mmCIF file of C-alpha atoms in Angstrom:
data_model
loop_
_atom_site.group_PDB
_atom_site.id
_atom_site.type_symbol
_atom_site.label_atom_id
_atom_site.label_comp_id
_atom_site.label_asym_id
_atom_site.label_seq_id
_atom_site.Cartn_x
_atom_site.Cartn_y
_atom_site.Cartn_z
ATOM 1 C CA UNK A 1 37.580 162.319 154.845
ATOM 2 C CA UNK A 2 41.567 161.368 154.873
ATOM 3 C CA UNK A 3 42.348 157.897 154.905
ATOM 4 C CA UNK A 4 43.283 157.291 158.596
ATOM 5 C CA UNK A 5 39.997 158.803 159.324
ATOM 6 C CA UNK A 6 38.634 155.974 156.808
ATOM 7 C CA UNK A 7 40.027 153.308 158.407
ATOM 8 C CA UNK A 8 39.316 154.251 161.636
ATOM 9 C CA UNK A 9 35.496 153.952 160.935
ATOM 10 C CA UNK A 10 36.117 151.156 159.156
ATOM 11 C CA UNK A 11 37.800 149.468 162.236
ATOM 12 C CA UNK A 12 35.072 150.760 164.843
ATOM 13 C CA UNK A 13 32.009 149.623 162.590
ATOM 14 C CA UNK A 14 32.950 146.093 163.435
ATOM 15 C CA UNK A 15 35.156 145.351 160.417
ATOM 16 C CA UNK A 16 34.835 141.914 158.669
ATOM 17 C CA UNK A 17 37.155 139.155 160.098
ATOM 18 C CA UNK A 18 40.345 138.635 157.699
ATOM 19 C CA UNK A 19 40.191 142.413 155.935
ATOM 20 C CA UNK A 20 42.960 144.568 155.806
ATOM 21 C CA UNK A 21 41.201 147.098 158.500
ATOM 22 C CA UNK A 22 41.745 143.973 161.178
ATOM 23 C CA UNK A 23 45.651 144.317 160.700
ATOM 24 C CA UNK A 24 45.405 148.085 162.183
ATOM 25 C CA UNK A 25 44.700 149.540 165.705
ATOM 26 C CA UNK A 26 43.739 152.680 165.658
ATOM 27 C CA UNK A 27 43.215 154.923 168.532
ATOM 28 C CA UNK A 28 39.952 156.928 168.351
ATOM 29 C CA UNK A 29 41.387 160.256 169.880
ATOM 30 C CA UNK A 30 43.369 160.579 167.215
ATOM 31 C CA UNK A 31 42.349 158.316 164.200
ATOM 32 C CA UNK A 32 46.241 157.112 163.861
ATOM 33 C CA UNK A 33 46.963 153.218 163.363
ATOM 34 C CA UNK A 34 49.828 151.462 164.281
ATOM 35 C CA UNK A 35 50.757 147.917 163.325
ATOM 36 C CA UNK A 36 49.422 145.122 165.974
ATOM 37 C CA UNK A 37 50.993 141.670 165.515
ATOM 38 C CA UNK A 38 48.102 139.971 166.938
ATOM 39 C CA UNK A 39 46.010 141.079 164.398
ATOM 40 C CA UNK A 40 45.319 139.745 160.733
ATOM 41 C CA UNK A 41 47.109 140.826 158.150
ATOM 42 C CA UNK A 42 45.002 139.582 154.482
ATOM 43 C CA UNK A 43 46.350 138.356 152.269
ATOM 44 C CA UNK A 44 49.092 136.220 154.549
ATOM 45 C CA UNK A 45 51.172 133.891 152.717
ATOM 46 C CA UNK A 46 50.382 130.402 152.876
ATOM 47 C CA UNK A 47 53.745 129.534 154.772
ATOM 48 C CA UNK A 48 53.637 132.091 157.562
ATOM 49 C CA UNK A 49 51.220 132.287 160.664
ATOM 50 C CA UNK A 50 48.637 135.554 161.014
ATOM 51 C CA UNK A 51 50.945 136.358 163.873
ATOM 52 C CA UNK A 52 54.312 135.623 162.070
ATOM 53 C CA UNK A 53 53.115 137.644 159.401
ATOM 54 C CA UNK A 54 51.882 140.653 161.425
ATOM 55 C CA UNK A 55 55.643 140.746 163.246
ATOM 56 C CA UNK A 56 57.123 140.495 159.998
ATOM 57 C CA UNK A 57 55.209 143.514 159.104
ATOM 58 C CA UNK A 58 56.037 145.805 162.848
ATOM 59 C CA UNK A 59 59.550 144.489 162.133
ATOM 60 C CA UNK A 60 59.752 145.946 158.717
ATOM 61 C CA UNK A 61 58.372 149.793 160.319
ATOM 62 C CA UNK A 62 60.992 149.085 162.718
ATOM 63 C CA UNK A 63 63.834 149.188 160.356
ATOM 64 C CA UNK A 64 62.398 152.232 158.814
ATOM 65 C CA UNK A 65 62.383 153.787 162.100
ATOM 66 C CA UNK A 66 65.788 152.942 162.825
ATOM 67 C CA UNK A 67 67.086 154.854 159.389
ATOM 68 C CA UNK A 68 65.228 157.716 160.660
ATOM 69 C CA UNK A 69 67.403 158.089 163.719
ATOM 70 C CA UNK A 70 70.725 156.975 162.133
ATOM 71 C CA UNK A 71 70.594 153.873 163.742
ATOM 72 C CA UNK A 72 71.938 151.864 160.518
ATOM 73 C CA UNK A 73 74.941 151.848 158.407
ATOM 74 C CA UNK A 74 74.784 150.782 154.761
ATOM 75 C CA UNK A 75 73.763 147.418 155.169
ATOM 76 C CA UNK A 76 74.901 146.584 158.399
ATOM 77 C CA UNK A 77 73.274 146.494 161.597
ATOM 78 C CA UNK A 78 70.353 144.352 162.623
ATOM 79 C CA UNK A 79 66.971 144.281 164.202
ATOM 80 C CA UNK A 80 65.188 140.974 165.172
ATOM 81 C CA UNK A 81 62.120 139.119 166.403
ATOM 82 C CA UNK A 82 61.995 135.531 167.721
ATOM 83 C CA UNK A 83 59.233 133.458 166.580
ATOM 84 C CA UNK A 84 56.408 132.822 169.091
ATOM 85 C CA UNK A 85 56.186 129.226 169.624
ATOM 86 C CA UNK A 86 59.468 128.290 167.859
ATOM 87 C CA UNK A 87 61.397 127.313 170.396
ATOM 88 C CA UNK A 88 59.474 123.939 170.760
ATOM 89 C CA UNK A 89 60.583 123.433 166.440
ATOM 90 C CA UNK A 90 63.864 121.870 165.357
ATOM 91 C CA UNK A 91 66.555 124.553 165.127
ATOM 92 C CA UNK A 92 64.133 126.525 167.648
ATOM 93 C CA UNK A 93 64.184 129.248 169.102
ATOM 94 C CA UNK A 94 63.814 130.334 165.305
ATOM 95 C CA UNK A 95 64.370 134.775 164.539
ATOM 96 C CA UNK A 96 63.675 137.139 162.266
ATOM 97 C CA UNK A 97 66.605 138.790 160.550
ATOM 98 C CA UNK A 98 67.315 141.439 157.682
ATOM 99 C CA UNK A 99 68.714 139.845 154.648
ATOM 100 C CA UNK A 100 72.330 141.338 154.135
ATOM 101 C CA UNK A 101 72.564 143.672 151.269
ATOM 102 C CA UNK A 102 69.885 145.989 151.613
ATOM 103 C CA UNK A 103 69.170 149.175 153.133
ATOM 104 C CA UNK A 104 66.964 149.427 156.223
ATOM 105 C CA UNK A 105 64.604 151.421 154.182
ATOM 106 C CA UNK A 106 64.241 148.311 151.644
ATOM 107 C CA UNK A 107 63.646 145.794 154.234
ATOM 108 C CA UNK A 108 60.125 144.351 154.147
ATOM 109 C CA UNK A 109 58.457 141.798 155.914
ATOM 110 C CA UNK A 110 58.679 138.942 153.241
ATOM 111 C CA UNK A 111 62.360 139.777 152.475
ATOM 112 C CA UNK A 112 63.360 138.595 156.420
ATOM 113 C CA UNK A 113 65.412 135.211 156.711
ATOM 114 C CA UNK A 114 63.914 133.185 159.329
ATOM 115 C CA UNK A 115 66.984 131.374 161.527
ATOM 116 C CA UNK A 116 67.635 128.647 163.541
ATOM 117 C CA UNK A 117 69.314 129.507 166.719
ATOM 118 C CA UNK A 118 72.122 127.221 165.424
ATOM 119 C CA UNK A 119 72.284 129.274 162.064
ATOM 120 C CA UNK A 120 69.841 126.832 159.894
ATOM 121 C CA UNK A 121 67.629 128.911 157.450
ATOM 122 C CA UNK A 122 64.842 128.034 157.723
ATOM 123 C CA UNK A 123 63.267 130.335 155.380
ATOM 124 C CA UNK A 124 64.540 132.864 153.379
ATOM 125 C CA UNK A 125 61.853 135.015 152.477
ATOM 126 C CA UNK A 126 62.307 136.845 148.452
ATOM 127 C CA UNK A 127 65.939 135.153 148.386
ATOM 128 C CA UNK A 128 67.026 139.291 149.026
ATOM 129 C CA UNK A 129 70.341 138.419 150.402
ATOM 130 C CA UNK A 130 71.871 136.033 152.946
ATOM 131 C CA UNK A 131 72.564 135.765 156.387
ATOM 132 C CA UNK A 132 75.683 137.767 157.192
ATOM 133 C CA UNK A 133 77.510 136.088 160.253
ATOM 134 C CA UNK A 134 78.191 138.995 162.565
ATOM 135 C CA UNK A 135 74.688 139.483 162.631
ATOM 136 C CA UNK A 136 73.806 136.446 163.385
ATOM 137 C CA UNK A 137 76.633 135.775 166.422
ATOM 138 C CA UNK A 138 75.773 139.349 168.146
ATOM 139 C CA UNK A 139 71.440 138.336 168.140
ATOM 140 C CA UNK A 140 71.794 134.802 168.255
ATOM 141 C CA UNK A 141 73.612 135.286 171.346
ATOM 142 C CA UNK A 142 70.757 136.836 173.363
ATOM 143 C CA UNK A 143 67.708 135.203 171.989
ATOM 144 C CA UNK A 144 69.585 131.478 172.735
ATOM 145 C CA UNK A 145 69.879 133.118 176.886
ATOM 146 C CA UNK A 146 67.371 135.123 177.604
ATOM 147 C CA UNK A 147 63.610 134.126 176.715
ATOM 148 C CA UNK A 148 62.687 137.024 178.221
ATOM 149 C CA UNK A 149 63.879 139.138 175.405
ATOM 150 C CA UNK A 150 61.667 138.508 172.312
ATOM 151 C CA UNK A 151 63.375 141.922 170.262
ATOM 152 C CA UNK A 152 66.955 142.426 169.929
ATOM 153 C CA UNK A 153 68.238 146.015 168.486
ATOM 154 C CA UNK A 154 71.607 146.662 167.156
ATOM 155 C CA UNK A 155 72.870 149.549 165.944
ATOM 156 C CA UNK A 156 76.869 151.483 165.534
ATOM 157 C CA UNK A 157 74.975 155.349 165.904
ATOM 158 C CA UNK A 158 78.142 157.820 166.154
ATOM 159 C CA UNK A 159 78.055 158.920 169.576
ATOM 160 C CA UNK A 160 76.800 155.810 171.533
ATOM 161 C CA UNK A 161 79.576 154.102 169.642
ATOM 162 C CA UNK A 162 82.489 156.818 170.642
ATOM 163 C CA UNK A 163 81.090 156.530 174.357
ATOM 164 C CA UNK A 164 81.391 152.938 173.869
ATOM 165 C CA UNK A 165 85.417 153.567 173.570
ATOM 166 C CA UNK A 166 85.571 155.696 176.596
ATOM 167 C CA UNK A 167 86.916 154.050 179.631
ATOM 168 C CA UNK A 168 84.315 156.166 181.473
ATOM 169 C CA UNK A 169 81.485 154.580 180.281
ATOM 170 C CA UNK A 170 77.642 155.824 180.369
ATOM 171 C CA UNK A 171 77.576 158.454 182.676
ATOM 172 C CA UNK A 172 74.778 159.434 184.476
ATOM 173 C CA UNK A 173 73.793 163.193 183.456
ATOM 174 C CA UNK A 174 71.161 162.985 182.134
ATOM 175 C CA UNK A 175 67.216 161.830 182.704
ATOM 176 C CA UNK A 176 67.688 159.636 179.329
ATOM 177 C CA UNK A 177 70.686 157.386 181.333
ATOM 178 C CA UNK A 178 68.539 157.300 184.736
ATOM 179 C CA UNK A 179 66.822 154.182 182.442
ATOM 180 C CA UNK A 180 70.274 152.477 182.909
ATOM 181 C CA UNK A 181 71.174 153.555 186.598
ATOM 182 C CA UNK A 182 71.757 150.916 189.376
ATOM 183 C CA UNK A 183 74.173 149.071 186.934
ATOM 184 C CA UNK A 184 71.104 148.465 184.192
ATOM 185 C CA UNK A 185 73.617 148.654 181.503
ATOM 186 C CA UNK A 186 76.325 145.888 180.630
ATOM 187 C CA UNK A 187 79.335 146.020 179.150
ATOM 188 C CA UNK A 188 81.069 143.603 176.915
ATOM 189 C CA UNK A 189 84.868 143.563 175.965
ATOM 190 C CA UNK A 190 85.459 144.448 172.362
ATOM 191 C CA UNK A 191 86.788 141.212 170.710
ATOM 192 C CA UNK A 192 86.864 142.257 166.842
ATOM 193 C CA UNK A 193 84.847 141.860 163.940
ATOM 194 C CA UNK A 194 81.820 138.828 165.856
ATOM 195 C CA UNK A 195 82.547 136.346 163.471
ATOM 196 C CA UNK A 196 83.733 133.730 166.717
ATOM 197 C CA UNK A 197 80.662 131.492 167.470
ATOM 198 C CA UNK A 198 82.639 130.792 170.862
ATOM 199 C CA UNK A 199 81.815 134.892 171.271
ATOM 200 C CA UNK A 200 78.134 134.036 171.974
ATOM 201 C CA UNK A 201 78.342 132.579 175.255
ATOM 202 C CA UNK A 202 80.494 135.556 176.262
ATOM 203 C CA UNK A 203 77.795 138.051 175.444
ATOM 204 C CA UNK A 204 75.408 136.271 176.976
ATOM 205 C CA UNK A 205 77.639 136.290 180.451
ATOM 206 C CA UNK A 206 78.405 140.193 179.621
ATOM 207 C CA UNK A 207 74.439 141.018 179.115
ATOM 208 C CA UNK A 208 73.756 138.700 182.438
ATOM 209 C CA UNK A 209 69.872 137.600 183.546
ATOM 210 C CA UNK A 210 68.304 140.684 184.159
ATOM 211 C CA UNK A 211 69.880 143.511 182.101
ATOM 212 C CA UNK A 212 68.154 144.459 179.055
ATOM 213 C CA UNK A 213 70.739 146.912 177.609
ATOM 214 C CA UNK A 214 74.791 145.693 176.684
ATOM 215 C CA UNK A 215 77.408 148.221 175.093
ATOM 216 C CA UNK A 216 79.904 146.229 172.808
ATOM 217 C CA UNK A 217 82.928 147.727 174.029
ATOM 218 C CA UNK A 218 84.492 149.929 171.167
ATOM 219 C CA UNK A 219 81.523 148.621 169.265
ATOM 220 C CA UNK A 220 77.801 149.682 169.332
ATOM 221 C CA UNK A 221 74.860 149.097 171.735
ATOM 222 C CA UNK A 222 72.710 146.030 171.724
ATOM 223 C CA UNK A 223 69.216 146.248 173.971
ATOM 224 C CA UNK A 224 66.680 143.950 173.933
ATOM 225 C CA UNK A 225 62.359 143.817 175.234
ATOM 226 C CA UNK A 226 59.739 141.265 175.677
ATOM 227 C CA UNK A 227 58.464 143.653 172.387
ATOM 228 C CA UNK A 228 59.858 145.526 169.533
ATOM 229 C CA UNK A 229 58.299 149.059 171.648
ATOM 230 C CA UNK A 230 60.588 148.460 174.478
ATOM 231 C CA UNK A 231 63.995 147.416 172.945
ATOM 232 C CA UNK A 232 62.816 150.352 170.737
ATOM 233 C CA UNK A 233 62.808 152.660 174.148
ATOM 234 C CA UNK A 234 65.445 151.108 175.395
ATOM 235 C CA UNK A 235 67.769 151.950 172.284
ATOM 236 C CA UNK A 236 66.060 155.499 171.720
ATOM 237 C CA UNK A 237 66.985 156.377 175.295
ATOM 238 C CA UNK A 238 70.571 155.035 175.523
ATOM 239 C CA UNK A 239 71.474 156.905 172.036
ATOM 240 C CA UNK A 240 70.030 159.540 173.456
ATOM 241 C CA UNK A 241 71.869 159.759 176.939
ATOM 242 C CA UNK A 242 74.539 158.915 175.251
ATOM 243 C CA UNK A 243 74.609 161.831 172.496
ATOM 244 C CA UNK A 244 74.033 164.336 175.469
ATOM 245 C CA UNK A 245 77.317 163.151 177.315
ATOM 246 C CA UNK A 246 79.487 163.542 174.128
ATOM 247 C CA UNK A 247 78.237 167.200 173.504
ATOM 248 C CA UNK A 248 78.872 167.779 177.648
ATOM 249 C CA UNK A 249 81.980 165.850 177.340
ATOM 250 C CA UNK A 250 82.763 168.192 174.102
ATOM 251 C CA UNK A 251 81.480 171.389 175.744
ATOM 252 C CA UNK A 252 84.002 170.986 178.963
ATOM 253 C CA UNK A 253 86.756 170.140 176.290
ATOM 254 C CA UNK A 254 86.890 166.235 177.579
ATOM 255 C CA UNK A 255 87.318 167.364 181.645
ATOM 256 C CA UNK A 256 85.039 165.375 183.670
ATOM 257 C CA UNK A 257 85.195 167.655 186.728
ATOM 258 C CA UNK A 258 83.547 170.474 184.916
ATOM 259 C CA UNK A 259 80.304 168.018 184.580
ATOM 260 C CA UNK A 260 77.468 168.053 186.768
ATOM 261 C CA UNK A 261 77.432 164.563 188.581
ATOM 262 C CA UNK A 262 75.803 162.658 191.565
ATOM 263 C CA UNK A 263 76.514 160.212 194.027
ATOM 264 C CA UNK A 264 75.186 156.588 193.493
ATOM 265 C CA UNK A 265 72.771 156.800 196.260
ATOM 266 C CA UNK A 266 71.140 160.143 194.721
ATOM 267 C CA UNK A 267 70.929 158.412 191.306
ATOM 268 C CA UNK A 268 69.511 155.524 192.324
ATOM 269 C CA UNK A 269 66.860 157.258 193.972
ATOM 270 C CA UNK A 270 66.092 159.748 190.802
ATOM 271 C CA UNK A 271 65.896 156.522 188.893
ATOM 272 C CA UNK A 272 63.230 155.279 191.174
ATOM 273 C CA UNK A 273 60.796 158.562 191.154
ATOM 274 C CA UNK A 274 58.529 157.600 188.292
ATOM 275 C CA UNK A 275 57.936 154.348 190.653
ATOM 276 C CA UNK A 276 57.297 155.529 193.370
ATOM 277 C CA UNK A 277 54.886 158.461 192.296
ATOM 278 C CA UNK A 278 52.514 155.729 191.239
ATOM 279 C CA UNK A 279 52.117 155.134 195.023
ATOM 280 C CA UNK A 280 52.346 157.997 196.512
ATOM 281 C CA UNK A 281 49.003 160.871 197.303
ATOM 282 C CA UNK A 282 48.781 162.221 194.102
ATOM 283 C CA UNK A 283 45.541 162.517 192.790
ATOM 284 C CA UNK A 284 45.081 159.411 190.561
ATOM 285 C CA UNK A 285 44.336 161.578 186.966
ATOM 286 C CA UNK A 286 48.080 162.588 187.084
ATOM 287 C CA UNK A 287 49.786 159.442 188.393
ATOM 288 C CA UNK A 288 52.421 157.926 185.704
ATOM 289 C CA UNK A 289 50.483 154.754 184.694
ATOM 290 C CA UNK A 290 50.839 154.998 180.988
ATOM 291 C CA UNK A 291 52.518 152.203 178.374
ATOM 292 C CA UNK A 292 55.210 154.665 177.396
ATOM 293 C CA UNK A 293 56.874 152.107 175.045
ATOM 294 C CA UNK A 294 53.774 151.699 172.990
ATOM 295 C CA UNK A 295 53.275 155.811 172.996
ATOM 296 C CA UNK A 296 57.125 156.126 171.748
ATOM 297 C CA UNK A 297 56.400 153.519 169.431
ATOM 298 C CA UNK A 298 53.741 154.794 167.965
ATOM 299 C CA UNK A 299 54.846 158.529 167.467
ATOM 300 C CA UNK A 300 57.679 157.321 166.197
ATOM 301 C CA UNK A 301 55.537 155.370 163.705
ATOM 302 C CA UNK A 302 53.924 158.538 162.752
ATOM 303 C CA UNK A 303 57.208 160.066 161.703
ATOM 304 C CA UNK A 304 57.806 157.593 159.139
ATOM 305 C CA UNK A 305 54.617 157.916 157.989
ATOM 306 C CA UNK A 306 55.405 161.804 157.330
ATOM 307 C CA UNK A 307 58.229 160.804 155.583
ATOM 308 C CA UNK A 308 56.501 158.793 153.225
ATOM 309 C CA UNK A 309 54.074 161.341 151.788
ATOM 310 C CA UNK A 310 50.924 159.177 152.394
ATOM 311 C CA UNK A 311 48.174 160.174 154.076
ATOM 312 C CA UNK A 312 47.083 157.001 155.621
ATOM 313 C CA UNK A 313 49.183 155.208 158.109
ATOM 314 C CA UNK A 314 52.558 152.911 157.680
ATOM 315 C CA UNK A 315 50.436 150.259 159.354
ATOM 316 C CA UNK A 316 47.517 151.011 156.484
ATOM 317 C CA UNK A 317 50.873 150.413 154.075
ATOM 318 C CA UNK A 318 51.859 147.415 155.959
ATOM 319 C CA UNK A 319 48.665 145.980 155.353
ATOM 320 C CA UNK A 320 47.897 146.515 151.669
ATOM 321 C CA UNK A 321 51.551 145.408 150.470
ATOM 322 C CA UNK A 322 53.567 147.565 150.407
ATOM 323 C CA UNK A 323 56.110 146.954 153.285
ATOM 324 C CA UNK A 324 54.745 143.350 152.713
ATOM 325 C CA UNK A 325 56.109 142.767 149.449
#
């Protein structure tokens, strides 16, 4: 029997409060575990929270995931998680950050700094590295606007970036940008290197109330979600569109005419299929109602954990140390 299989009967056969096998979910069609912060995650440090500790944990398998699709760069580029319950503390809403200095694929859940929204740190996990300031402005700038978005995602991926320097913009051509029709994606003006504090408040007026998806003008993409699945999907998706208009773009040697476009009203109401099939006279066995976010999530999960050679689960890893290092 293979480990996931293990751990999967482990989990099932009522596992004993505080174990490793509480830290994992694992489906039972297919015996795969993915990390779930409300779990337990044993042993927990004495200074962090079970559920702290079990975001720390999905955050670290979400910076792995991001090397996989060439969402990083060196050691720049961020991913973070605010705090549940933090914004009540001083310094609150507190976040999650990477340390700067390392590789996404050496970020683990006790190396994160935990920040103030003012920049205070409040802890700084192994001492890995510091806080480096243009991280801070760009994420600091949503989670201090929009409670509403618990998981900000940053990356400068080649080809959202060049679209980013196109007057054009995100077109919509593809089923990938439909996620970002009706004006769903914000733009921001491209100011320079974000080392302004002042630049904060600007974001925040550029992302607006209800968007959940900015490009930095001649920058990167930022997107945000209440979790770390959906400003995942939201970040896999806009790369994604955005990769498909550059090789369009590339293929009709830059002339827009030669691309296959729609009117507003038509996109708006492609954008709006997947809704409305829910409620239309389909028999209910094939209607949409599925947490895609969590699915992506987890496949994407499974990737890494091809990558690493093991043949348990990341979330098993997560668990027994070693992303929690």
């Amino acid at each position: 029997m293979d480990r996931a299989k293990q751990i999967a009967g482990q989990v099932t056969a009522a596992p004993v409060a505080g174990t490793a096998a509480d830290a994992i979910y694992v489906d039972p069609r297919n015996a795969h575990a993915y990390v779930n912060p409300a779990t337990r995650f044993d042993p927990v440090p004495e200074r962090y929270s079970q559920q702290e500790w079990g975001l720390r944990c999905q955050l670290a398998v979400a910076y792995r995931i991001a090397a996989h699709y060439d969402w990083d760069q060196l050691v720049f580029n961020h991913i973070t998680v605010k705090v549940p319950e933090s914004e009540k503390l001083e310094h609150g809403p507190h976040f999650l950050i990477n340390p700067f200095g390392l590789h996404f694929r050496e970020v683990t859940a006790s190396s994160l700094l935990k920040v103030g929204i003012d920049g205070k740190i409040i802890d700084e996990g192994t001492g890995a590295g510091p806080l480096f300031m243009q991280g801070f402005v760009v994420h600091s700038a949503v989670h201090a606007h929009r409670e509403d978005l618990h998981c900000v995602w940053h990356c400068h991926h080649p080809d959202t970036a060049a679209i980013s320097m196109q007057k054009c913009g995100l077109l919509m051509l593809s089923q990938e940008s439909l996620a970002f029709a009706g004006g769903r994606l914000s733009y921001h003006p491209f100011e320079g290197t974000a080392v302004d504090l002042g630049e904060r408040d600007r974001i925040a007026k550029s992302l607006g109330p209800v968007n959940k998806a900015v490009l930095l003008e001649n920058h990167g993409p930022v997107t945000g979600g209440a979790t770390v699945e959906e400003a995942f999907v939201l970040m896999y998706l806009l790369t994604r569109a955005c990769t498909y208009q550059q090789r369009a773009m590339a293929a009709a040697g830059g002339d827009l005419s030669k691309l296959i476009t729609h009117t507003e009203e038509k996109v708006i109401a492609m954008s709006q299929r997947e809704v409305t099939a829910r409620t239309d006279d389909a028999p209910e066995e094939v209607k949409p109602d599925y947490d895609t976010p969590h699915l992506m999530f987890r496949a994407a999960v499974r990737l890494i954990e091809e990558g690493t050679g093991q043949t348990g689960s990341i979330a098993e890893m997560a668990a027994w140390g070693n992303l929690c290092a």
